[in-house]
Tab-separated table of C-alpha atoms in Angstrom:
chain	number	residue	atom	x	y	z
P	20	MET	CA	-28.483	4.327	-94.939
P	21	SER	CA	-27.672	1.057	-93.205
P	22	ASP	CA	-28.547	-0.007	-89.711
P	23	PRO	CA	-25.793	0.142	-87.090
P	24	THR	CA	-24.144	-3.147	-86.197
P	25	PRO	CA	-25.769	-5.191	-83.420
P	26	GLU	CA	-22.929	-4.139	-81.132
P	27	ALA	CA	-23.481	-0.434	-81.876
P	28	ALA	CA	-27.250	-0.814	-81.464
P	29	GLU	CA	-26.745	-2.498	-78.099
P	30	ALA	CA	-24.350	0.246	-76.999
P	31	PHE	CA	-26.850	2.901	-78.099
P	32	GLU	CA	-29.665	1.298	-76.108
P	33	ALA	CA	-27.406	1.242	-73.056
P	34	GLU	CA	-26.973	5.014	-73.453
P	35	ARG	CA	-30.575	5.854	-74.403
P	36	ASP	CA	-31.832	6.765	-70.917
P	37	ARG	CA	-28.828	8.984	-70.234
P	38	LEU	CA	-29.160	10.704	-73.604
P	39	ARG	CA	-32.864	11.271	-72.967
P	40	SER	CA	-32.023	12.822	-69.594
P	41	VAL	CA	-29.480	15.133	-71.202
P	42	ALA	CA	-31.942	16.210	-73.890
P	43	TYR	CA	-34.795	16.710	-71.429
P	44	ARG	CA	-32.735	18.984	-69.211
P	45	MET	CA	-31.638	20.883	-72.295
P	46	LEU	CA	-35.074	21.226	-73.893
P	47	GLY	CA	-37.561	20.910	-71.016
P	48	SER	CA	-39.842	18.726	-73.135
P	49	HIS	CA	-40.190	14.960	-73.133
P	50	ALA	CA	-41.338	14.910	-76.762
P	51	ASP	CA	-38.469	17.126	-77.930
P	52	ALA	CA	-36.017	15.012	-75.937
P	53	GLU	CA	-37.274	11.835	-77.606
P	54	ASP	CA	-36.930	13.510	-81.013
P	55	ALA	CA	-33.343	14.507	-80.229
P	56	VAL	CA	-32.415	10.978	-79.173
P	57	GLN	CA	-34.065	9.517	-82.276
P	58	GLU	CA	-32.129	11.948	-84.473
P	59	ALA	CA	-28.921	10.816	-82.768
P	60	TRP	CA	-29.816	7.216	-83.652
P	61	LEU	CA	-30.348	8.184	-87.297
P	62	ARG	CA	-26.995	9.951	-87.384
P	63	LEU	CA	-25.323	6.888	-85.890
P	64	ALA	CA	-26.865	4.829	-88.688
P	65	ARG	CA	-25.013	7.038	-91.183
P	66	GLN	CA	-21.660	6.465	-89.487
P	67	ASP	CA	-19.164	3.631	-89.419
P	68	ALA	CA	-19.677	2.849	-85.735
P	69	ALA	CA	-16.528	0.740	-85.704
P	70	GLY	CA	-14.524	3.905	-86.245
P	71	ILE	CA	-15.990	5.672	-83.203
P	72	ARG	CA	-13.570	5.108	-80.334
P	73	ASN	CA	-15.791	6.589	-77.600
P	74	LEU	CA	-19.416	5.971	-78.534
P	75	PRO	CA	-20.968	7.447	-75.324
P	76	GLY	CA	-18.954	10.641	-75.819
P	77	TRP	CA	-19.817	10.765	-79.522
P	78	LEU	CA	-23.524	10.356	-78.777
P	79	THR	CA	-23.426	13.024	-76.069
P	80	THR	CA	-21.799	15.408	-78.541
P	81	VAL	CA	-24.401	14.657	-81.199
P	82	VAL	CA	-27.336	15.080	-78.816
P	83	GLY	CA	-25.773	18.280	-77.464
P	84	ARG	CA	-25.508	19.761	-80.952
P	85	ILE	CA	-29.053	18.726	-81.823
P	86	CYS	CA	-30.358	20.358	-78.647
P	87	LEU	CA	-28.266	23.476	-79.231
P	88	ASP	CA	-29.778	23.870	-82.699
P	89	ALA	CA	-33.260	23.350	-81.253
P	90	LEU	CA	-32.701	25.965	-78.536
P	91	ARG	CA	-31.418	28.487	-81.073
P	92	ALA	CA	-34.430	27.865	-83.302
P	93	ARG	CA	-36.725	28.186	-80.293
P	94	GLN	CA	-35.063	31.474	-79.346
P	95	ALA	CA	-35.851	32.787	-82.822
P	96	ARG	CA	-39.512	31.744	-82.418
P	97	PRO	CA	-40.243	32.466	-78.722
P	98	GLU	CA	-44.002	31.918	-78.999
P	99	THR	CA	-43.829	28.447	-80.495
P	100	ALA	CA	-46.330	26.091	-78.858
P	101	TYR	CA	-44.912	22.854	-77.474
P	102	ASP	CA	-46.827	19.636	-76.968
P	103	ASP	CA	-45.019	18.538	-73.855
P	104	GLY	CA	-43.344	19.863	-70.733
P	105	PRO	CA	-42.204	19.012	-67.256
P	106	GLU	CA	-44.700	17.459	-64.867
P	107	PRO	CA	-45.194	19.662	-61.794
P	108	LEU	CA	-44.401	17.930	-58.503
P	109	VAL	CA	-46.871	19.029	-55.861
P	110	ALA	CA	-46.588	19.000	-52.061
P	111	LEU	CA	-48.704	20.589	-49.334
P	112	ASP	CA	-47.593	24.072	-48.355
P	113	ASP	CA	-46.831	22.981	-44.804
P	114	ALA	CA	-45.099	19.779	-45.884
P	115	GLN	CA	-41.566	19.177	-44.778
P	116	ALA	CA	-39.084	20.730	-47.197
P	117	PRO	CA	-35.324	21.193	-47.257
P	118	GLU	CA	-34.304	24.095	-45.028
P	119	ASP	CA	-32.445	25.928	-47.743
P	120	GLY	CA	-35.072	25.318	-50.426
P	121	ALA	CA	-32.301	25.265	-53.026
P	122	VAL	CA	-32.682	23.985	-56.541
P	123	LEU	CA	-30.606	20.793	-56.514
P	124	ALA	CA	-28.330	20.145	-59.452
P	125	ASP	CA	-29.866	16.733	-60.097
P	126	SER	CA	-33.456	17.966	-60.059
P	127	VAL	CA	-35.474	18.023	-63.263
P	128	GLY	CA	-38.499	19.641	-61.688
P	129	LEU	CA	-40.251	22.849	-62.591
P	130	ALA	CA	-38.039	25.097	-60.464
P	131	LEU	CA	-34.822	24.200	-62.268
P	132	LEU	CA	-36.434	24.117	-65.692
P	133	VAL	CA	-37.939	27.582	-65.186
P	134	VAL	CA	-34.487	28.936	-64.311
P	135	LEU	CA	-32.878	27.154	-67.268
P	136	GLU	CA	-35.373	28.868	-69.566
P	137	SER	CA	-33.695	32.157	-68.670
P	138	LEU	CA	-30.321	30.981	-70.008
P	139	GLY	CA	-29.046	31.472	-73.508
P	140	PRO	CA	-28.557	28.319	-75.610
P	141	GLY	CA	-24.793	28.212	-75.043
P	142	GLU	CA	-25.131	28.862	-71.321
P	143	ARG	CA	-27.758	26.182	-70.955
P	144	LEU	CA	-25.715	23.597	-72.819
P	145	ALA	CA	-22.545	24.364	-70.863
P	146	PHE	CA	-24.329	24.232	-67.505
P	147	VAL	CA	-26.342	21.093	-68.213
P	148	LEU	CA	-23.511	19.097	-69.731
P	149	HIS	CA	-20.841	20.085	-67.220
P	150	ASP	CA	-22.694	20.631	-63.927
P	151	LEU	CA	-25.312	17.908	-64.351
P	152	PHE	CA	-23.469	15.324	-66.455
P	153	ALA	CA	-19.768	16.080	-65.827
P	154	VAL	CA	-18.897	16.451	-69.504
P	155	PRO	CA	-15.382	17.970	-69.799
P	156	PHE	CA	-15.154	21.578	-70.945
P	157	ASP	CA	-12.924	20.522	-73.859
P	158	ASP	CA	-15.820	18.495	-75.264
P	159	ILE	CA	-18.356	21.240	-74.516
P	160	GLY	CA	-16.170	23.762	-76.330
P	161	ARG	CA	-16.107	21.522	-79.414
P	162	ILE	CA	-19.896	21.233	-79.390
P	163	LEU	CA	-20.235	25.021	-79.129
P	164	GLY	CA	-17.457	25.759	-81.599
P	165	LYS	CA	-15.660	27.735	-78.883
P	166	SER	CA	-12.509	27.452	-76.822
P	167	THR	CA	-12.365	25.535	-73.557
P	168	ASP	CA	-12.032	28.804	-71.639
P	169	ALA	CA	-15.098	30.245	-73.384
P	170	ALA	CA	-17.084	27.136	-72.444
P	171	LYS	CA	-15.983	27.551	-68.818
P	172	MET	CA	-17.096	31.184	-68.863
P	173	LEU	CA	-20.509	30.241	-70.242
P	174	ALA	CA	-20.973	27.606	-67.537
P	175	SER	CA	-19.858	30.040	-64.833
P	176	ARG	CA	-22.291	32.685	-66.046
P	177	ALA	CA	-25.095	30.138	-66.200
P	178	ARG	CA	-24.238	28.925	-62.701
P	179	ARG	CA	-24.597	32.451	-61.311
P	180	LYS	CA	-27.993	32.822	-62.954
P	181	VAL	CA	-29.163	29.469	-61.594
P	182	ARG	CA	-28.043	30.412	-58.098
P	183	THR	CA	-29.834	33.756	-58.403
P	184	GLY	CA	-32.938	31.808	-59.345
P	185	GLU	CA	-32.734	29.678	-56.195
P	186	ARG	CA	-34.795	30.781	-53.226
P	187	PRO	CA	-34.111	29.761	-49.616
P	188	ALA	CA	-36.965	28.790	-47.335
P	189	GLY	CA	-36.793	32.156	-45.538
P	190	VAL	CA	-38.285	33.991	-48.536
P	191	ARG	CA	-41.255	31.666	-49.076
P	192	ARG	CA	-43.612	34.086	-47.326
P	193	GLU	CA	-42.488	36.943	-49.571
P	194	GLN	CA	-43.007	34.805	-52.663
P	195	ARG	CA	-46.453	33.773	-51.478
P	196	ALA	CA	-47.357	37.419	-50.818
P	197	VAL	CA	-46.503	38.289	-54.434
P	198	VAL	CA	-48.675	35.427	-55.699
P	199	ASP	CA	-51.527	36.459	-53.383
P	200	ALA	CA	-51.280	40.024	-54.713
P	201	PHE	CA	-51.482	38.677	-58.263
P	202	LEU	CA	-54.544	36.544	-57.508
P	203	ALA	CA	-56.282	39.402	-55.681
P	204	ALA	CA	-55.610	41.801	-58.550
P	205	ALA	CA	-56.959	39.252	-61.027
P	206	ARG	CA	-60.174	38.879	-59.003
P	207	ARG	CA	-60.619	42.672	-58.891
P	208	GLY	CA	-59.716	43.081	-62.521
P	209	ASP	CA	-57.000	45.554	-61.476
P	210	PHE	CA	-54.870	45.708	-64.598
P	211	GLU	CA	-52.331	48.175	-63.204
P	212	GLU	CA	-51.737	46.044	-60.115
P	213	LEU	CA	-51.302	42.968	-62.291
P	214	LEU	CA	-48.633	44.789	-64.281
P	215	ARG	CA	-46.929	45.806	-61.035
P	216	VAL	CA	-46.483	42.229	-59.799
P	217	LEU	CA	-45.620	40.696	-63.176
P	218	HIS	CA	-42.135	40.861	-64.601
P	219	PRO	CA	-42.203	42.636	-67.991
P	220	GLU	CA	-40.919	39.442	-69.671
P	221	VAL	CA	-43.044	36.991	-67.666
P	222	LYS	CA	-43.654	33.650	-69.366
P	223	LEU	CA	-47.023	31.899	-69.029
P	224	THR	CA	-47.179	28.231	-70.032
P	225	LEU	CA	-50.631	26.688	-70.354
P	226	ASP	CA	-50.949	22.892	-70.554
P	227	THR	CA	-54.248	21.853	-72.142
P	228	PRO	CA	-55.561	18.566	-73.556
P	229	SER	CA	-54.673	19.800	-77.057
P	230	GLY	CA	-51.116	20.834	-76.225
P	231	THR	CA	-49.006	23.483	-74.550
P	232	VAL	CA	-49.224	27.180	-75.403
P	233	VAL	CA	-46.733	29.836	-74.332
P	234	THR	CA	-47.602	33.501	-73.750
P	235	LEU	CA	-44.878	36.085	-73.226
P	236	GLY	CA	-45.010	39.557	-71.686
P	237	ALA	CA	-46.745	41.216	-68.737
P	238	THR	CA	-49.407	42.987	-70.812
P	239	ARG	CA	-50.662	39.796	-72.461
P	240	VAL	CA	-50.477	37.749	-69.271
P	241	ALA	CA	-52.307	40.451	-67.298
P	242	ALA	CA	-55.044	40.642	-69.933
P	243	GLY	CA	-55.476	36.874	-69.756
P	244	ALA	CA	-55.636	36.980	-65.957
P	245	GLN	CA	-58.376	39.602	-66.144
P	246	ALA	CA	-60.369	37.537	-68.604
P	247	SER	CA	-60.235	34.370	-66.488
P	248	ALA	CA	-60.802	36.027	-63.123
P	249	GLY	CA	-64.466	35.084	-63.063
P	250	ALA	CA	-63.776	31.350	-63.216
P	251	GLY	CA	-64.163	30.748	-59.498
P	252	ALA	CA	-63.269	27.462	-57.868
P	253	ARG	CA	-62.105	26.084	-54.550
P	254	ARG	CA	-58.413	26.767	-54.183
P	255	GLN	CA	-55.687	25.395	-51.983
P	256	GLU	CA	-52.167	26.725	-51.516
P	257	VAL	CA	-49.458	24.183	-52.274
P	258	LEU	CA	-45.763	24.004	-52.975
P	259	VAL	CA	-44.833	23.099	-56.517
P	260	ASP	CA	-41.190	22.062	-56.549
P	261	GLY	CA	-40.569	24.230	-53.526
P	262	GLY	CA	-42.191	27.328	-55.024
P	263	PRO	CA	-45.638	28.865	-54.470
P	264	GLY	CA	-48.521	27.176	-56.223
P	265	ILE	CA	-52.280	26.705	-56.248
P	266	VAL	CA	-54.532	23.701	-56.797
P	267	SER	CA	-58.120	24.469	-57.785
P	268	TRP	CA	-61.000	21.991	-57.589
P	269	HIS	CA	-64.289	21.410	-59.340
P	270	GLY	CA	-67.422	21.205	-57.228
P	271	ASP	CA	-67.302	17.394	-57.303
P	272	GLY	CA	-63.810	17.362	-55.807
P	273	THR	CA	-61.904	16.558	-58.989
P	274	PRO	CA	-58.875	18.741	-59.735
P	275	GLN	CA	-59.444	21.628	-62.103
P	276	ALA	CA	-55.948	23.081	-62.408
P	277	VAL	CA	-52.509	23.366	-60.871
P	278	LEU	CA	-50.798	26.750	-61.002
P	279	ALA	CA	-47.061	27.060	-60.333
P	280	PHE	CA	-45.315	30.428	-59.965
P	281	ALA	CA	-41.697	31.479	-60.280
P	282	VAL	CA	-40.998	34.676	-58.326
P	283	ASP	CA	-37.825	36.740	-58.474
P	284	GLY	CA	-37.152	40.213	-57.116
P	285	GLY	CA	-40.715	40.708	-55.928
P	286	ARG	CA	-42.236	39.957	-59.341
P	287	ILE	CA	-43.652	36.891	-61.023
P	288	THR	CA	-41.317	35.734	-63.771
P	289	GLY	CA	-43.050	32.501	-64.748
P	290	ILE	CA	-46.474	30.890	-64.431
P	291	ARG	CA	-47.357	27.325	-65.406
P	292	ILE	CA	-51.011	26.325	-65.486
P	293	VAL	CA	-51.837	22.645	-65.912
P	294	LEU	CA	-55.423	22.114	-67.119
P	295	ASP	CA	-55.025	18.802	-68.915
P	296	PRO	CA	-57.002	16.170	-66.929
P	297	ALA	CA	-54.596	13.452	-68.069
P	298	ARG	CA	-51.645	15.358	-66.629
P	299	LEU	CA	-53.530	16.230	-63.451
P	300	ALA	CA	-54.338	12.551	-62.915
P	301	LEU	CA	-50.607	11.780	-62.817
P	302	LEU	CA	-49.853	14.277	-60.052
P	303	ASP	CA	-49.734	13.485	-56.356
P	304	LEU	CA	-52.277	16.121	-55.362
P	305	PRO	CA	-53.577	16.743	-51.841
P	306	ALA	CA	-57.207	16.041	-51.023
P	307	PRO	CA	-59.473	19.094	-51.368
P	308	ALA	CA	-59.317	21.210	-48.231
């Protein structure tokens, strides 16, 4: 393996940030995105860069295929623990927010990433590359090994799911009521009520100092909520990327955790709990109420 020419290396560095953005939206993990971009660099080193007429397009294709393989492998191992994830963006519950509360196409926050997790690998790639990065469907079809029309259909299906996952401001109270019911049931240890408010395929993501652990399924999440119900702390309602969330505080006023909830159809479909002090220190948290 030989290093790319100085010209190819310079062109790659000019594309690095964009490639990282593509990979992050595809994979939802900064570490996995960096790995994908590094793998693209290694593959470039094995090519005659002079023979690549459109290097940005070639790199996008390579990163797309790497991410597609990673998503398919992840789908086969749904309980794999990841060491990185999106940073929650926190705002006070009564802070000014867009009237429609929609998930914007250029957002990389928790709300969009939670919705993207519900997409199949092909749907996610088609939506991210076309709707977020304007990659032509001809190119997307080649990455997927499908026709242009099939790529369009995948993107259209993904788009409908993303829109279904969006929640206008008018339903914020309903979402908060579902979260409040979950928290109350956890405090009471009411397992049946926990199952009622959790989606059967709910996904719990726990960020700790030692890494990120994923738990799937209402029964396991409800059991964990019961077990942790006794860990009382001061709590404050917040918005996390426009959705309902909670910040809890230690007695000395330092943050203990941030909880972010995704709610759809009157049930909780996703919960992210950030416990890692290093992550918490990076968030713009409100002062303890």
